[in-house]
Amino acid sequence: MTKIAASILSADFANLQHDCTRLLDEGVDLLHIDVMDGHFVPNISYGAPVLKCLHEALPDVYYDVHLMISDPARYAADFAKAGANLLTFHLEAVRDTAEEVIAAIRATGCQVGISIRPGTPVEAAFPYLGVVDLILVMSVEPGFGGQKFLPATPQRLAALDAERKRRGCTTLLEVDGGINTETGPLCVQAGADWLVAGNSLFRAQDPAAVVRQLHGQA
């Protein structure tokens, strides 16, 4: 079944634990942590201390950490220690040293993901199918929540899914940006295994209904 990751970027940070617990109780599978450095992307979010506090409050949750930063290897150990289960970095940030970053993340004990921006050809991720645990396809330009879903995304996911099947590997496909009850099913049909949703969950009047639809149960 498709897994739903709630992006805490859309949460009320004055009530972060409450907001996350509410969605987990409604059926969300994991929490997605967007880390921005103001350099790789033009925004700054939060760092390892926020993850550490959330992990201490909710220790049994799977933490999917998306590093939208210029030097992911430098901070991998900090986020692993804070409670990350999966660390995803951007291929565009480390084009010449991706293998070293993968090794650095593996050394922390975390699973590894790579992400590609909308303007990066999906073929750039093909060599990492079967090498990393997950490939995250951005369906908006990374840096800010609440953006509109880019319509080319399902086609990009389908190309990765076809190559994944051709290689016979089990690398997961995740999609993030503008995911809601209309765009989510399109991505699942194209091959997405994990859907990252922010505003459509945290600001929903009935988040349980959104979760059911994204899980394909409604």
mmCIF file of N, CA, C and O in Angstrom, residues 91 114-118 120-130 132 134-139 152-176 187 189-193:
data_model
loop_
_atom_site.group_PDB
_atom_site.id
_atom_site.type_symbol
_atom_site.label_atom_id
_atom_site.label_comp_id
_atom_site.label_asym_id
_atom_site.label_seq_id
_atom_site.Cartn_x
_atom_site.Cartn_y
_atom_site.Cartn_z
ATOM 1 N N LEU A 91 20.863 15.354 -5.698
ATOM 2 C CA LEU A 91 21.910 15.022 -6.656
ATOM 3 C C LEU A 91 22.565 16.286 -7.206
ATOM 4 O O LEU A 91 23.779 16.322 -7.432
ATOM 5 N N ILE A 114 18.107 9.798 -2.764
ATOM 6 C CA ILE A 114 18.542 10.951 -3.538
ATOM 7 C C ILE A 114 17.311 11.629 -4.102
ATOM 8 O O ILE A 114 16.283 10.985 -4.344
ATOM 9 N N SER A 115 17.408 12.935 -4.308
ATOM 10 C CA SER A 115 16.307 13.707 -4.836
ATOM 11 C C SER A 115 16.749 14.467 -6.083
ATOM 12 O O SER A 115 17.922 14.838 -6.202
ATOM 13 N N ILE A 116 15.794 14.687 -6.979
ATOM 14 C CA ILE A 116 16.064 15.486 -8.171
ATOM 15 C C ILE A 116 15.027 16.596 -8.296
ATOM 16 O O ILE A 116 13.852 16.396 -8.018
ATOM 17 N N ARG A 117 15.506 17.766 -8.726
ATOM 18 C CA ARG A 117 14.640 18.909 -8.941
ATOM 19 C C ARG A 117 13.848 18.714 -10.239
ATOM 20 O O ARG A 117 14.204 17.890 -11.080
ATOM 21 N N PRO A 118 12.791 19.513 -10.433
ATOM 22 C CA PRO A 118 11.981 19.363 -11.647
ATOM 23 C C PRO A 118 12.763 19.552 -12.946
ATOM 24 O O PRO A 118 12.428 18.944 -13.960
ATOM 25 N N THR A 120 15.852 18.686 -13.557
ATOM 26 C CA THR A 120 16.876 17.657 -13.764
ATOM 27 C C THR A 120 16.266 16.466 -14.490
ATOM 28 O O THR A 120 15.258 15.919 -14.040
ATOM 29 N N PRO A 121 16.851 16.048 -15.606
ATOM 30 C CA PRO A 121 16.309 14.878 -16.311
ATOM 31 C C PRO A 121 16.273 13.653 -15.395
ATOM 32 O O PRO A 121 17.215 13.413 -14.633
ATOM 33 N N VAL A 122 15.197 12.894 -15.461
ATOM 34 C CA VAL A 122 15.082 11.727 -14.583
ATOM 35 C C VAL A 122 16.181 10.706 -14.866
ATOM 36 O O VAL A 122 16.558 9.944 -13.978
ATOM 37 N N GLU A 123 16.727 10.734 -16.078
ATOM 38 C CA GLU A 123 17.798 9.797 -16.410
ATOM 39 C C GLU A 123 19.019 9.974 -15.513
ATOM 40 O O GLU A 123 19.802 9.040 -15.343
ATOM 41 N N ALA A 124 19.156 11.160 -14.913
ATOM 42 C CA ALA A 124 20.284 11.394 -14.008
ATOM 43 C C ALA A 124 20.216 10.503 -12.778
ATOM 44 O O ALA A 124 21.239 10.214 -12.141
ATOM 45 N N ALA A 125 18.990 10.068 -12.441
ATOM 46 C CA ALA A 125 18.814 9.214 -11.264
ATOM 47 C C ALA A 125 18.914 7.727 -11.584
ATOM 48 O O ALA A 125 19.018 6.901 -10.676
ATOM 49 N N PHE A 126 18.886 7.376 -12.872
ATOM 50 C CA PHE A 126 18.899 5.964 -13.257
ATOM 51 C C PHE A 126 20.080 5.186 -12.657
ATOM 52 O O PHE A 126 19.891 4.048 -12.203
ATOM 53 N N PRO A 127 21.312 5.740 -12.650
ATOM 54 C CA PRO A 127 22.438 4.966 -12.124
ATOM 55 C C PRO A 127 22.306 4.599 -10.643
ATOM 56 O O PRO A 127 23.005 3.700 -10.163
ATOM 57 N N TYR A 128 21.400 5.281 -9.934
ATOM 58 C CA TYR A 128 21.280 5.050 -8.489
ATOM 59 C C TYR A 128 20.142 4.095 -8.136
ATOM 60 O O TYR A 128 19.958 3.760 -6.960
ATOM 61 N N LEU A 129 19.377 3.671 -9.137
ATOM 62 C CA LEU A 129 18.370 2.644 -8.898
ATOM 63 C C LEU A 129 19.079 1.352 -8.503
ATOM 64 O O LEU A 129 19.986 0.888 -9.188
ATOM 65 N N GLY A 130 18.665 0.799 -7.383
ATOM 66 C CA GLY A 130 19.334 -0.384 -6.871
ATOM 67 C C GLY A 130 20.532 -0.074 -5.993
ATOM 68 O O GLY A 130 21.077 -0.973 -5.347
ATOM 69 N N VAL A 132 20.592 3.197 -4.006
ATOM 70 C CA VAL A 132 19.999 3.867 -2.850
ATOM 71 C C VAL A 132 18.657 3.221 -2.523
ATOM 72 O O VAL A 132 18.121 2.427 -3.300
ATOM 73 N N LEU A 134 15.818 4.952 -1.913
ATOM 74 C CA LEU A 134 14.674 5.747 -2.353
ATOM 75 C C LEU A 134 15.141 6.835 -3.307
ATOM 76 O O LEU A 134 16.240 7.379 -3.145
ATOM 77 N N ILE A 135 14.303 7.154 -4.279
ATOM 78 C CA ILE A 135 14.514 8.318 -5.135
ATOM 79 C C ILE A 135 13.310 9.229 -4.982
ATOM 80 O O ILE A 135 12.159 8.799 -5.150
ATOM 81 N N LEU A 136 13.579 10.477 -4.615
ATOM 82 C CA LEU A 136 12.534 11.474 -4.398
ATOM 83 C C LEU A 136 12.457 12.396 -5.614
ATOM 84 O O LEU A 136 13.425 13.085 -5.948
ATOM 85 N N VAL A 137 11.307 12.401 -6.255
ATOM 86 C CA VAL A 137 11.054 13.269 -7.398
ATOM 87 C C VAL A 137 10.309 14.501 -6.902
ATOM 88 O O VAL A 137 9.193 14.396 -6.380
ATOM 89 N N MET A 138 10.925 15.661 -7.052
ATOM 90 C CA MET A 138 10.257 16.895 -6.645
ATOM 91 C C MET A 138 9.241 17.301 -7.708
ATOM 92 O O MET A 138 9.561 17.397 -8.891
ATOM 93 N N SER A 139 8.010 17.536 -7.260
ATOM 94 C CA SER A 139 6.943 17.945 -8.170
ATOM 95 C C SER A 139 6.686 19.448 -8.088
ATOM 96 O O SER A 139 5.717 19.964 -8.652
ATOM 97 N N ALA A 152 4.064 17.645 -15.351
ATOM 98 C CA ALA A 152 4.958 16.668 -15.983
ATOM 99 C C ALA A 152 5.406 15.584 -15.008
ATOM 100 O O ALA A 152 6.031 14.595 -15.416
ATOM 101 N N THR A 153 5.085 15.743 -13.730
ATOM 102 C CA THR A 153 5.601 14.835 -12.699
ATOM 103 C C THR A 153 5.214 13.372 -12.912
ATOM 104 O O THR A 153 6.073 12.489 -12.804
ATOM 105 N N PRO A 154 3.954 13.038 -13.189
ATOM 106 C CA PRO A 154 3.627 11.615 -13.376
ATOM 107 C C PRO A 154 4.446 10.955 -14.487
ATOM 108 O O PRO A 154 4.863 9.796 -14.342
ATOM 109 N N GLN A 155 4.685 11.682 -15.547
ATOM 110 C CA GLN A 155 5.495 11.129 -16.643
ATOM 111 C C GLN A 155 6.921 10.851 -16.176
ATOM 112 O O GLN A 155 7.531 9.837 -16.550
ATOM 113 N N ARG A 156 7.448 11.720 -15.340
ATOM 114 C CA ARG A 156 8.802 11.526 -14.803
ATOM 115 C C ARG A 156 8.848 10.307 -13.881
ATOM 116 O O ARG A 156 9.780 9.494 -13.920
ATOM 117 N N LEU A 157 7.828 10.168 -13.050
ATOM 118 C CA LEU A 157 7.744 9.003 -12.169
ATOM 119 C C LEU A 157 7.623 7.715 -12.983
ATOM 120 O O LEU A 157 8.267 6.710 -12.667
ATOM 121 N N ALA A 158 6.806 7.758 -14.025
ATOM 122 C CA ALA A 158 6.595 6.567 -14.843
ATOM 123 C C ALA A 158 7.895 6.124 -15.511
ATOM 124 O O ALA A 158 8.153 4.922 -15.652
ATOM 125 N N ALA A 159 8.723 7.086 -15.923
ATOM 126 C CA ALA A 159 10.005 6.746 -16.548
ATOM 127 C C ALA A 159 10.928 6.058 -15.544
ATOM 128 O O ALA A 159 11.607 5.064 -15.872
ATOM 129 N N LEU A 160 10.948 6.554 -14.315
ATOM 130 C CA LEU A 160 11.750 5.911 -13.271
ATOM 131 C C LEU A 160 11.210 4.534 -12.923
ATOM 132 O O LEU A 160 11.967 3.585 -12.721
ATOM 133 N N ASP A 161 9.885 4.425 -12.865
ATOM 134 C CA ASP A 161 9.267 3.139 -12.543
ATOM 135 C C ASP A 161 9.588 2.102 -13.617
ATOM 136 O O ASP A 161 9.888 0.939 -13.314
ATOM 137 N N ALA A 162 9.528 2.516 -14.871
ATOM 138 C CA ALA A 162 9.830 1.591 -15.972
ATOM 139 C C ALA A 162 11.279 1.122 -15.909
ATOM 140 O O ALA A 162 11.570 -0.070 -16.103
ATOM 141 N N GLU A 163 12.181 2.046 -15.596
ATOM 142 C CA GLU A 163 13.596 1.670 -15.499
ATOM 143 C C GLU A 163 13.839 0.791 -14.270
ATOM 144 O O GLU A 163 14.642 -0.149 -14.316
ATOM 145 N N ARG A 164 13.126 1.090 -13.195
ATOM 146 C CA ARG A 164 13.224 0.262 -11.987
ATOM 147 C C ARG A 164 12.805 -1.173 -12.280
ATOM 148 O O ARG A 164 13.473 -2.130 -11.876
ATOM 149 N N LYS A 165 11.707 -1.322 -12.988
ATOM 150 C CA LYS A 165 11.225 -2.663 -13.330
ATOM 151 C C LYS A 165 12.182 -3.362 -14.288
ATOM 152 O O LYS A 165 12.409 -4.573 -14.179
ATOM 153 N N ARG A 166 12.736 -2.587 -15.235
ATOM 154 C CA ARG A 166 13.680 -3.173 -16.181
ATOM 155 C C ARG A 166 14.899 -3.736 -15.464
ATOM 156 O O ARG A 166 15.416 -4.800 -15.835
ATOM 157 N N ARG A 167 15.333 -3.037 -14.422
ATOM 158 C CA ARG A 167 16.520 -3.468 -13.675
ATOM 159 C C ARG A 167 16.181 -4.506 -12.601
ATOM 160 O O ARG A 167 17.079 -5.112 -12.024
ATOM 161 N N GLY A 168 14.899 -4.646 -12.307
ATOM 162 C CA GLY A 168 14.487 -5.601 -11.287
ATOM 163 C C GLY A 168 14.910 -5.217 -9.892
ATOM 164 O O GLY A 168 15.214 -6.077 -9.066
ATOM 165 N N CYS A 169 14.921 -3.917 -9.597
ATOM 166 C CA CYS A 169 15.354 -3.467 -8.264
ATOM 167 C C CYS A 169 14.159 -2.957 -7.459
ATOM 168 O O CYS A 169 13.055 -2.772 -7.984
ATOM 169 N N THR A 170 14.385 -2.716 -6.190
ATOM 170 C CA THR A 170 13.295 -2.376 -5.269
ATOM 171 C C THR A 170 13.417 -0.963 -4.704
ATOM 172 O O THR A 170 12.770 -0.648 -3.708
ATOM 173 N N THR A 171 14.220 -0.121 -5.323
ATOM 174 C CA THR A 171 14.331 1.260 -4.867
ATOM 175 C C THR A 171 12.947 1.915 -4.862
ATOM 176 O O THR A 171 12.216 1.856 -5.853
ATOM 177 N N LEU A 172 12.596 2.541 -3.745
ATOM 178 C CA LEU A 172 11.290 3.185 -3.618
ATOM 179 C C LEU A 172 11.269 4.504 -4.384
ATOM 180 O O LEU A 172 12.295 5.178 -4.511
ATOM 181 N N LEU A 173 10.087 4.889 -4.852
ATOM 182 C CA LEU A 173 9.890 6.177 -5.501
ATOM 183 C C LEU A 173 8.982 7.033 -4.628
ATOM 184 O O LEU A 173 7.886 6.612 -4.239
ATOM 185 N N GLU A 174 9.456 8.232 -4.333
ATOM 186 C CA GLU A 174 8.713 9.184 -3.502
ATOM 187 C C GLU A 174 8.492 10.454 -4.309
ATOM 188 O O GLU A 174 9.302 10.801 -5.178
ATOM 189 N N VAL A 175 7.397 11.156 -4.029
ATOM 190 C CA VAL A 175 7.114 12.408 -4.717
ATOM 191 C C VAL A 175 6.686 13.444 -3.686
ATOM 192 O O VAL A 175 5.996 13.127 -2.715
ATOM 193 N N ASP A 176 7.122 14.683 -3.910
ATOM 194 C CA ASP A 176 6.896 15.747 -2.927
ATOM 195 C C ASP A 176 6.622 17.059 -3.653
ATOM 196 O O ASP A 176 7.394 17.470 -4.513
ATOM 197 N N CYS A 187 0.106 10.221 -9.197
ATOM 198 C CA CYS A 187 1.485 9.812 -8.935
ATOM 199 C C CYS A 187 1.572 8.333 -8.577
ATOM 200 O O CYS A 187 2.499 7.636 -9.004
ATOM 201 N N GLN A 189 -0.477 6.015 -9.604
ATOM 202 C CA GLN A 189 -0.692 5.302 -10.860
ATOM 203 C C GLN A 189 0.582 5.270 -11.699
ATOM 204 O O GLN A 189 0.841 4.306 -12.434
ATOM 205 N N ALA A 190 1.410 6.311 -11.568
ATOM 206 C CA ALA A 190 2.652 6.396 -12.333
ATOM 207 C C ALA A 190 3.798 5.628 -11.685
ATOM 208 O O ALA A 190 4.867 5.513 -12.288
ATOM 209 N N GLY A 191 3.573 5.142 -10.451
ATOM 210 C CA GLY A 191 4.596 4.317 -9.826
ATOM 211 C C GLY A 191 5.093 4.768 -8.477
ATOM 212 O O GLY A 191 5.952 4.111 -7.872
ATOM 213 N N ALA A 192 4.588 5.882 -7.951
ATOM 214 C CA ALA A 192 5.059 6.377 -6.654
ATOM 215 C C ALA A 192 4.659 5.430 -5.528
ATOM 216 O O ALA A 192 3.531 4.938 -5.481
ATOM 217 N N ASP A 193 5.600 5.199 -4.617
ATOM 218 C CA ASP A 193 5.344 4.364 -3.439
ATOM 219 C C ASP A 193 5.017 5.203 -2.207
ATOM 220 O O ASP A 193 4.238 4.795 -1.362
#
